[in-house]
Amino acid sequence: HDVVAGAIKGVDLSAGMLQAARAKGIYTELQQAEIDAALLADQEQWHAIVAADVFIYFGALEATLAAIAQRLAPDGWLVFTTEALEGPQAWDLAETGRFRHSEVGLLQALATAGLEPMVLRREALRREGTAVLDGFLVAARRAA
């Protein structure tokens, strides 16, 4: 948050997560809402939208990505992570109860939403026990 000039808004469905966010002291606004509803109600144009470990709770991403595209300023960036899925299937529900997305599925969902990936690469997202959880880091902009 040190390099951001202006408002930093956080949206989460969980009151507990909002309480944790509030304790960080970096947000100018926190809203308890479902992400798609919040995006559709918001009239702001954002220069950056970050969704780290958000899309693990979503299967199909097209509607959410389209709502995000509407909220991005013309020079805005969307940055997000997903857990990785191998193969041609767009997404699946893993044994962990979280969703995983494939590269093919991400590319299709981004294109459908009018977004173009500037970065789409494999990353080690975090450790779970002794295992490293593989995922994707995506940075996208509105398609030209």
mmCIF file with all atom_site columns, C-alpha atoms in Angstrom:
data_model
loop_
_atom_site.group_PDB
_atom_site.id
_atom_site.type_symbol
_atom_site.label_atom_id
_atom_site.label_alt_id
_atom_site.label_comp_id
_atom_site.label_asym_id
_atom_site.label_entity_id
_atom_site.label_seq_id
_atom_site.pdbx_PDB_ins_code
_atom_site.Cartn_x
_atom_site.Cartn_y
_atom_site.Cartn_z
_atom_site.occupancy
_atom_site.B_iso_or_equiv
_atom_site.pdbx_formal_charge
_atom_site.auth_seq_id
_atom_site.auth_comp_id
_atom_site.auth_asym_id
_atom_site.auth_atom_id
_atom_site.pdbx_PDB_model_num
ATOM 1   C CA . HIS A 1 1   ? 0.000   0.000   0.000   1.00 0.00 ? 1   HIS A CA 1
ATOM 2   C CA . ASP A 1 2   ? 3.032   2.286   0.250   1.00 0.00 ? 2   ASP A CA 1
ATOM 3   C CA . VAL A 1 3   ? 3.049   2.957   -3.500  1.00 0.00 ? 3   VAL A CA 1
ATOM 4   C CA . VAL A 1 4   ? -0.692  3.471   -3.957  1.00 0.00 ? 4   VAL A CA 1
ATOM 5   C CA . ALA A 1 5   ? -1.942  7.024   -4.110  1.00 0.00 ? 5   ALA A CA 1
ATOM 6   C CA . GLY A 1 6   ? -5.640  7.214   -3.398  1.00 0.00 ? 6   GLY A CA 1
ATOM 7   C CA . ALA A 1 7   ? -8.333  4.934   -2.113  1.00 0.00 ? 7   ALA A CA 1
ATOM 8   C CA . ILE A 1 8   ? -7.822  1.274   -1.270  1.00 0.00 ? 8   ILE A CA 1
ATOM 9   C CA . LYS A 1 9   ? -11.147 -0.506  -1.034  1.00 0.00 ? 9   LYS A CA 1
ATOM 10  C CA . GLY A 1 10  ? -11.522 -4.038  0.276   1.00 0.00 ? 10  GLY A CA 1
ATOM 11  C CA . VAL A 1 11  ? -14.534 -6.262  -0.382  1.00 0.00 ? 11  VAL A CA 1
ATOM 12  C CA . ASP A 1 12  ? -15.187 -9.582  1.320   1.00 0.00 ? 12  ASP A CA 1
ATOM 13  C CA . LEU A 1 13  ? -18.198 -11.681 2.207   1.00 0.00 ? 13  LEU A CA 1
ATOM 14  C CA . SER A 1 14  ? -16.652 -12.660 5.539   1.00 0.00 ? 14  SER A CA 1
ATOM 15  C CA . ALA A 1 15  ? -16.958 -10.318 8.519   1.00 0.00 ? 15  ALA A CA 1
ATOM 16  C CA . GLY A 1 16  ? -13.923 -12.031 10.043  1.00 0.00 ? 16  GLY A CA 1
ATOM 17  C CA . MET A 1 17  ? -11.781 -11.314 7.003   1.00 0.00 ? 17  MET A CA 1
ATOM 18  C CA . LEU A 1 18  ? -12.916 -7.690  7.020   1.00 0.00 ? 18  LEU A CA 1
ATOM 19  C CA . GLN A 1 19  ? -11.979 -7.437  10.688  1.00 0.00 ? 19  GLN A CA 1
ATOM 20  C CA . ALA A 1 20  ? -8.491  -8.757  9.862   1.00 0.00 ? 20  ALA A CA 1
ATOM 21  C CA . ALA A 1 21  ? -8.245  -6.281  6.964   1.00 0.00 ? 21  ALA A CA 1
ATOM 22  C CA . ARG A 1 22  ? -9.332  -3.414  9.211   1.00 0.00 ? 22  ARG A CA 1
ATOM 23  C CA . ALA A 1 23  ? -6.551  -4.284  11.674  1.00 0.00 ? 23  ALA A CA 1
ATOM 24  C CA . LYS A 1 24  ? -3.959  -3.718  8.915   1.00 0.00 ? 24  LYS A CA 1
ATOM 25  C CA . GLY A 1 25  ? -4.894  -0.042  8.781   1.00 0.00 ? 25  GLY A CA 1
ATOM 26  C CA . ILE A 1 26  ? -4.332  0.316   5.024   1.00 0.00 ? 26  ILE A CA 1
ATOM 27  C CA . TYR A 1 27  ? -7.864  0.354   3.611   1.00 0.00 ? 27  TYR A CA 1
ATOM 28  C CA . THR A 1 28  ? -9.808  3.560   3.103   1.00 0.00 ? 28  THR A CA 1
ATOM 29  C CA . GLU A 1 29  ? -13.035 1.564   2.767   1.00 0.00 ? 29  GLU A CA 1
ATOM 30  C CA . LEU A 1 30  ? -14.148 -1.970  3.604   1.00 0.00 ? 30  LEU A CA 1
ATOM 31  C CA . GLN A 1 31  ? -17.395 -3.469  2.361   1.00 0.00 ? 31  GLN A CA 1
ATOM 32  C CA . GLN A 1 32  ? -19.065 -6.713  3.346   1.00 0.00 ? 32  GLN A CA 1
ATOM 33  C CA . ALA A 1 33  ? -20.581 -7.996  0.133   1.00 0.00 ? 33  ALA A CA 1
ATOM 34  C CA . GLU A 1 34  ? -20.496 -10.712 -2.496  1.00 0.00 ? 34  GLU A CA 1
ATOM 35  C CA . ILE A 1 35  ? -17.877 -9.649  -5.040  1.00 0.00 ? 35  ILE A CA 1
ATOM 36  C CA . ASP A 1 36  ? -20.076 -9.648  -8.159  1.00 0.00 ? 36  ASP A CA 1
ATOM 37  C CA . ALA A 1 37  ? -22.796 -7.587  -6.446  1.00 0.00 ? 37  ALA A CA 1
ATOM 38  C CA . ALA A 1 38  ? -20.211 -5.131  -5.112  1.00 0.00 ? 38  ALA A CA 1
ATOM 39  C CA . LEU A 1 39  ? -18.605 -4.729  -8.530  1.00 0.00 ? 39  LEU A CA 1
ATOM 40  C CA . LEU A 1 40  ? -21.938 -4.201  -10.266 1.00 0.00 ? 40  LEU A CA 1
ATOM 41  C CA . ALA A 1 41  ? -23.056 -1.600  -7.696  1.00 0.00 ? 41  ALA A CA 1
ATOM 42  C CA . ASP A 1 42  ? -19.728 0.260   -7.718  1.00 0.00 ? 42  ASP A CA 1
ATOM 43  C CA . GLN A 1 43  ? -19.415 3.160   -10.144 1.00 0.00 ? 43  GLN A CA 1
ATOM 44  C CA . GLU A 1 44  ? -15.701 3.828   -9.561  1.00 0.00 ? 44  GLU A CA 1
ATOM 45  C CA . GLN A 1 45  ? -13.034 3.201   -12.152 1.00 0.00 ? 45  GLN A CA 1
ATOM 46  C CA . TRP A 1 46  ? -10.094 1.475   -10.451 1.00 0.00 ? 46  TRP A CA 1
ATOM 47  C CA . HIS A 1 47  ? -6.477  1.581   -11.582 1.00 0.00 ? 47  HIS A CA 1
ATOM 48  C CA . ALA A 1 48  ? -5.759  -1.739  -9.891  1.00 0.00 ? 48  ALA A CA 1
ATOM 49  C CA . ILE A 1 49  ? -7.930  -4.616  -8.749  1.00 0.00 ? 49  ILE A CA 1
ATOM 50  C CA . VAL A 1 50  ? -6.166  -7.385  -6.860  1.00 0.00 ? 50  VAL A CA 1
ATOM 51  C CA . ALA A 1 51  ? -7.748  -10.764 -6.119  1.00 0.00 ? 51  ALA A CA 1
ATOM 52  C CA . ALA A 1 52  ? -5.181  -12.892 -4.312  1.00 0.00 ? 52  ALA A CA 1
ATOM 53  C CA . ASP A 1 53  ? -6.628  -16.258 -3.246  1.00 0.00 ? 53  ASP A CA 1
ATOM 54  C CA . VAL A 1 54  ? -10.126 -15.050 -4.169  1.00 0.00 ? 54  VAL A CA 1
ATOM 55  C CA . PHE A 1 55  ? -10.861 -17.191 -7.213  1.00 0.00 ? 55  PHE A CA 1
ATOM 56  C CA . ILE A 1 56  ? -10.265 -20.411 -5.283  1.00 0.00 ? 56  ILE A CA 1
ATOM 57  C CA . TYR A 1 57  ? -13.909 -19.904 -4.241  1.00 0.00 ? 57  TYR A CA 1
ATOM 58  C CA . PHE A 1 58  ? -15.217 -19.614 -7.824  1.00 0.00 ? 58  PHE A CA 1
ATOM 59  C CA . GLY A 1 59  ? -15.570 -22.172 -10.590 1.00 0.00 ? 59  GLY A CA 1
ATOM 60  C CA . ALA A 1 60  ? -16.656 -20.259 -13.679 1.00 0.00 ? 60  ALA A CA 1
ATOM 61  C CA . LEU A 1 61  ? -14.911 -16.875 -13.735 1.00 0.00 ? 61  LEU A CA 1
ATOM 62  C CA . GLU A 1 62  ? -16.526 -15.233 -16.752 1.00 0.00 ? 62  GLU A CA 1
ATOM 63  C CA . ALA A 1 63  ? -19.195 -13.177 -14.929 1.00 0.00 ? 63  ALA A CA 1
ATOM 64  C CA . THR A 1 64  ? -16.813 -11.960 -12.226 1.00 0.00 ? 64  THR A CA 1
ATOM 65  C CA . LEU A 1 65  ? -14.095 -11.084 -14.728 1.00 0.00 ? 65  LEU A CA 1
ATOM 66  C CA . ALA A 1 66  ? -16.641 -9.208  -16.879 1.00 0.00 ? 66  ALA A CA 1
ATOM 67  C CA . ALA A 1 67  ? -17.767 -7.216  -13.818 1.00 0.00 ? 67  ALA A CA 1
ATOM 68  C CA . ILE A 1 68  ? -14.124 -6.450  -13.018 1.00 0.00 ? 68  ILE A CA 1
ATOM 69  C CA . ALA A 1 69  ? -13.492 -5.319  -16.612 1.00 0.00 ? 69  ALA A CA 1
ATOM 70  C CA . GLN A 1 70  ? -16.318 -2.791  -16.214 1.00 0.00 ? 70  GLN A CA 1
ATOM 71  C CA . ARG A 1 71  ? -14.652 -1.352  -13.104 1.00 0.00 ? 71  ARG A CA 1
ATOM 72  C CA . LEU A 1 72  ? -11.120 -1.081  -14.525 1.00 0.00 ? 72  LEU A CA 1
ATOM 73  C CA . ALA A 1 73  ? -9.903  2.342   -15.589 1.00 0.00 ? 73  ALA A CA 1
ATOM 74  C CA . PRO A 1 74  ? -8.712  2.399   -19.223 1.00 0.00 ? 74  PRO A CA 1
ATOM 75  C CA . ASP A 1 75  ? -5.117  1.988   -18.003 1.00 0.00 ? 75  ASP A CA 1
ATOM 76  C CA . GLY A 1 76  ? -6.114  -0.282  -15.113 1.00 0.00 ? 76  GLY A CA 1
ATOM 77  C CA . TRP A 1 77  ? -4.680  -3.630  -14.114 1.00 0.00 ? 77  TRP A CA 1
ATOM 78  C CA . LEU A 1 78  ? -6.263  -6.777  -12.728 1.00 0.00 ? 78  LEU A CA 1
ATOM 79  C CA . VAL A 1 79  ? -3.865  -9.004  -10.807 1.00 0.00 ? 79  VAL A CA 1
ATOM 80  C CA . PHE A 1 80  ? -5.012  -12.345 -9.417  1.00 0.00 ? 80  PHE A CA 1
ATOM 81  C CA . THR A 1 81  ? -3.957  -15.840 -8.452  1.00 0.00 ? 81  THR A CA 1
ATOM 82  C CA . THR A 1 82  ? -5.595  -19.207 -8.931  1.00 0.00 ? 82  THR A CA 1
ATOM 83  C CA . GLU A 1 83  ? -4.696  -22.739 -7.989  1.00 0.00 ? 83  GLU A CA 1
ATOM 84  C CA . ALA A 1 84  ? -3.481  -24.664 -11.047 1.00 0.00 ? 84  ALA A CA 1
ATOM 85  C CA . LEU A 1 85  ? -5.367  -27.387 -12.874 1.00 0.00 ? 85  LEU A CA 1
ATOM 86  C CA . GLU A 1 86  ? -3.701  -29.509 -15.545 1.00 0.00 ? 86  GLU A CA 1
ATOM 87  C CA . GLY A 1 87  ? -5.439  -30.260 -18.818 1.00 0.00 ? 87  GLY A CA 1
ATOM 88  C CA . PRO A 1 88  ? -8.091  -28.778 -21.073 1.00 0.00 ? 88  PRO A CA 1
ATOM 89  C CA . GLN A 1 89  ? -10.920 -28.590 -18.507 1.00 0.00 ? 89  GLN A CA 1
ATOM 90  C CA . ALA A 1 90  ? -11.510 -24.923 -17.532 1.00 0.00 ? 90  ALA A CA 1
ATOM 91  C CA . TRP A 1 91  ? -11.883 -25.567 -13.806 1.00 0.00 ? 91  TRP A CA 1
ATOM 92  C CA . ASP A 1 92  ? -12.715 -28.194 -11.225 1.00 0.00 ? 92  ASP A CA 1
ATOM 93  C CA . LEU A 1 93  ? -13.477 -28.516 -7.548  1.00 0.00 ? 93  LEU A CA 1
ATOM 94  C CA . ALA A 1 94  ? -10.481 -30.061 -5.795  1.00 0.00 ? 94  ALA A CA 1
ATOM 95  C CA . GLU A 1 95  ? -10.597 -32.429 -2.824  1.00 0.00 ? 95  GLU A CA 1
ATOM 96  C CA . THR A 1 96  ? -9.659  -29.415 -0.660  1.00 0.00 ? 96  THR A CA 1
ATOM 97  C CA . GLY A 1 97  ? -13.036 -27.822 -1.435  1.00 0.00 ? 97  GLY A CA 1
ATOM 98  C CA . ARG A 1 98  ? -11.308 -25.088 -3.440  1.00 0.00 ? 98  ARG A CA 1
ATOM 99  C CA . PHE A 1 99  ? -11.504 -24.492 -7.170  1.00 0.00 ? 99  PHE A CA 1
ATOM 100 C CA . ARG A 1 100 ? -8.543  -24.915 -9.522  1.00 0.00 ? 100 ARG A CA 1
ATOM 101 C CA . HIS A 1 101 ? -8.284  -23.359 -12.981 1.00 0.00 ? 101 HIS A CA 1
ATOM 102 C CA . SER A 1 102 ? -6.388  -24.397 -16.097 1.00 0.00 ? 102 SER A CA 1
ATOM 103 C CA . GLU A 1 103 ? -4.345  -22.110 -18.313 1.00 0.00 ? 103 GLU A CA 1
ATOM 104 C CA . VAL A 1 104 ? -6.745  -22.816 -21.189 1.00 0.00 ? 104 VAL A CA 1
ATOM 105 C CA . GLY A 1 105 ? -9.736  -22.000 -18.989 1.00 0.00 ? 105 GLY A CA 1
ATOM 106 C CA . LEU A 1 106 ? -8.157  -18.779 -17.740 1.00 0.00 ? 106 LEU A CA 1
ATOM 107 C CA . LEU A 1 107 ? -7.373  -17.620 -21.270 1.00 0.00 ? 107 LEU A CA 1
ATOM 108 C CA . GLN A 1 108 ? -10.950 -18.353 -22.382 1.00 0.00 ? 108 GLN A CA 1
ATOM 109 C CA . ALA A 1 109 ? -12.500 -16.609 -19.347 1.00 0.00 ? 109 ALA A CA 1
ATOM 110 C CA . LEU A 1 110 ? -10.290 -13.541 -19.768 1.00 0.00 ? 110 LEU A CA 1
ATOM 111 C CA . ALA A 1 111 ? -11.110 -13.269 -23.485 1.00 0.00 ? 111 ALA A CA 1
ATOM 112 C CA . THR A 1 112 ? -14.837 -13.656 -22.816 1.00 0.00 ? 112 THR A CA 1
ATOM 113 C CA . ALA A 1 113 ? -14.635 -10.806 -20.292 1.00 0.00 ? 113 ALA A CA 1
ATOM 114 C CA . GLY A 1 114 ? -12.745 -8.537  -22.694 1.00 0.00 ? 114 GLY A CA 1
ATOM 115 C CA . LEU A 1 115 ? -9.476  -8.811  -20.799 1.00 0.00 ? 115 LEU A CA 1
ATOM 116 C CA . GLU A 1 116 ? -6.022  -9.549  -22.181 1.00 0.00 ? 116 GLU A CA 1
ATOM 117 C CA . PRO A 1 117 ? -3.380  -11.290 -20.075 1.00 0.00 ? 117 PRO A CA 1
ATOM 118 C CA . MET A 1 118 ? -0.081  -9.413  -19.892 1.00 0.00 ? 118 MET A CA 1
ATOM 119 C CA . VAL A 1 119 ? 1.311   -12.059 -17.524 1.00 0.00 ? 119 VAL A CA 1
ATOM 120 C CA . LEU A 1 120 ? 0.055   -15.599 -17.044 1.00 0.00 ? 120 LEU A CA 1
ATOM 121 C CA . ARG A 1 121 ? 2.649   -17.781 -15.383 1.00 0.00 ? 121 ARG A CA 1
ATOM 122 C CA . ARG A 1 122 ? 3.035   -20.673 -13.002 1.00 0.00 ? 122 ARG A CA 1
ATOM 123 C CA . GLU A 1 123 ? 3.921   -19.739 -9.443  1.00 0.00 ? 123 GLU A CA 1
ATOM 124 C CA . ALA A 1 124 ? 4.318   -21.481 -6.129  1.00 0.00 ? 124 ALA A CA 1
ATOM 125 C CA . LEU A 1 125 ? 1.388   -19.904 -4.277  1.00 0.00 ? 125 LEU A CA 1
ATOM 126 C CA . ARG A 1 126 ? 2.017   -21.156 -0.749  1.00 0.00 ? 126 ARG A CA 1
ATOM 127 C CA . ARG A 1 127 ? 2.956   -24.155 1.343   1.00 0.00 ? 127 ARG A CA 1
ATOM 128 C CA . GLU A 1 128 ? 0.363   -26.558 2.650   1.00 0.00 ? 128 GLU A CA 1
ATOM 129 C CA . GLY A 1 129 ? 2.110   -28.754 5.169   1.00 0.00 ? 129 GLY A CA 1
ATOM 130 C CA . THR A 1 130 ? 5.255   -29.907 3.407   1.00 0.00 ? 130 THR A CA 1
ATOM 131 C CA . ALA A 1 131 ? 3.832   -29.515 -0.103  1.00 0.00 ? 131 ALA A CA 1
ATOM 132 C CA . VAL A 1 132 ? 4.130   -26.449 -2.309  1.00 0.00 ? 132 VAL A CA 1
ATOM 133 C CA . LEU A 1 133 ? 0.807   -25.450 -3.861  1.00 0.00 ? 133 LEU A CA 1
ATOM 134 C CA . ASP A 1 134 ? 1.156   -24.725 -7.580  1.00 0.00 ? 134 ASP A CA 1
ATOM 135 C CA . GLY A 1 135 ? -0.894  -21.985 -9.162  1.00 0.00 ? 135 GLY A CA 1
ATOM 136 C CA . PHE A 1 136 ? -1.055  -19.178 -11.684 1.00 0.00 ? 136 PHE A CA 1
ATOM 137 C CA . LEU A 1 137 ? -0.248  -15.510 -11.322 1.00 0.00 ? 137 LEU A CA 1
ATOM 138 C CA . VAL A 1 138 ? -2.211  -13.418 -13.803 1.00 0.00 ? 138 VAL A CA 1
ATOM 139 C CA . ALA A 1 139 ? -1.934  -9.719  -14.653 1.00 0.00 ? 139 ALA A CA 1
ATOM 140 C CA . ALA A 1 140 ? -4.472  -8.518  -17.208 1.00 0.00 ? 140 ALA A CA 1
ATOM 141 C CA . ARG A 1 141 ? -5.745  -5.334  -18.812 1.00 0.00 ? 141 ARG A CA 1
ATOM 142 C CA . ARG A 1 142 ? -8.791  -4.465  -20.836 1.00 0.00 ? 142 ARG A CA 1
ATOM 143 C CA . ALA A 1 143 ? -8.326  -5.764  -24.370 1.00 0.00 ? 143 ALA A CA 1
ATOM 144 C CA . ALA A 1 144 ? -7.473  -3.153  -26.988 1.00 0.00 ? 144 ALA A CA 1
#
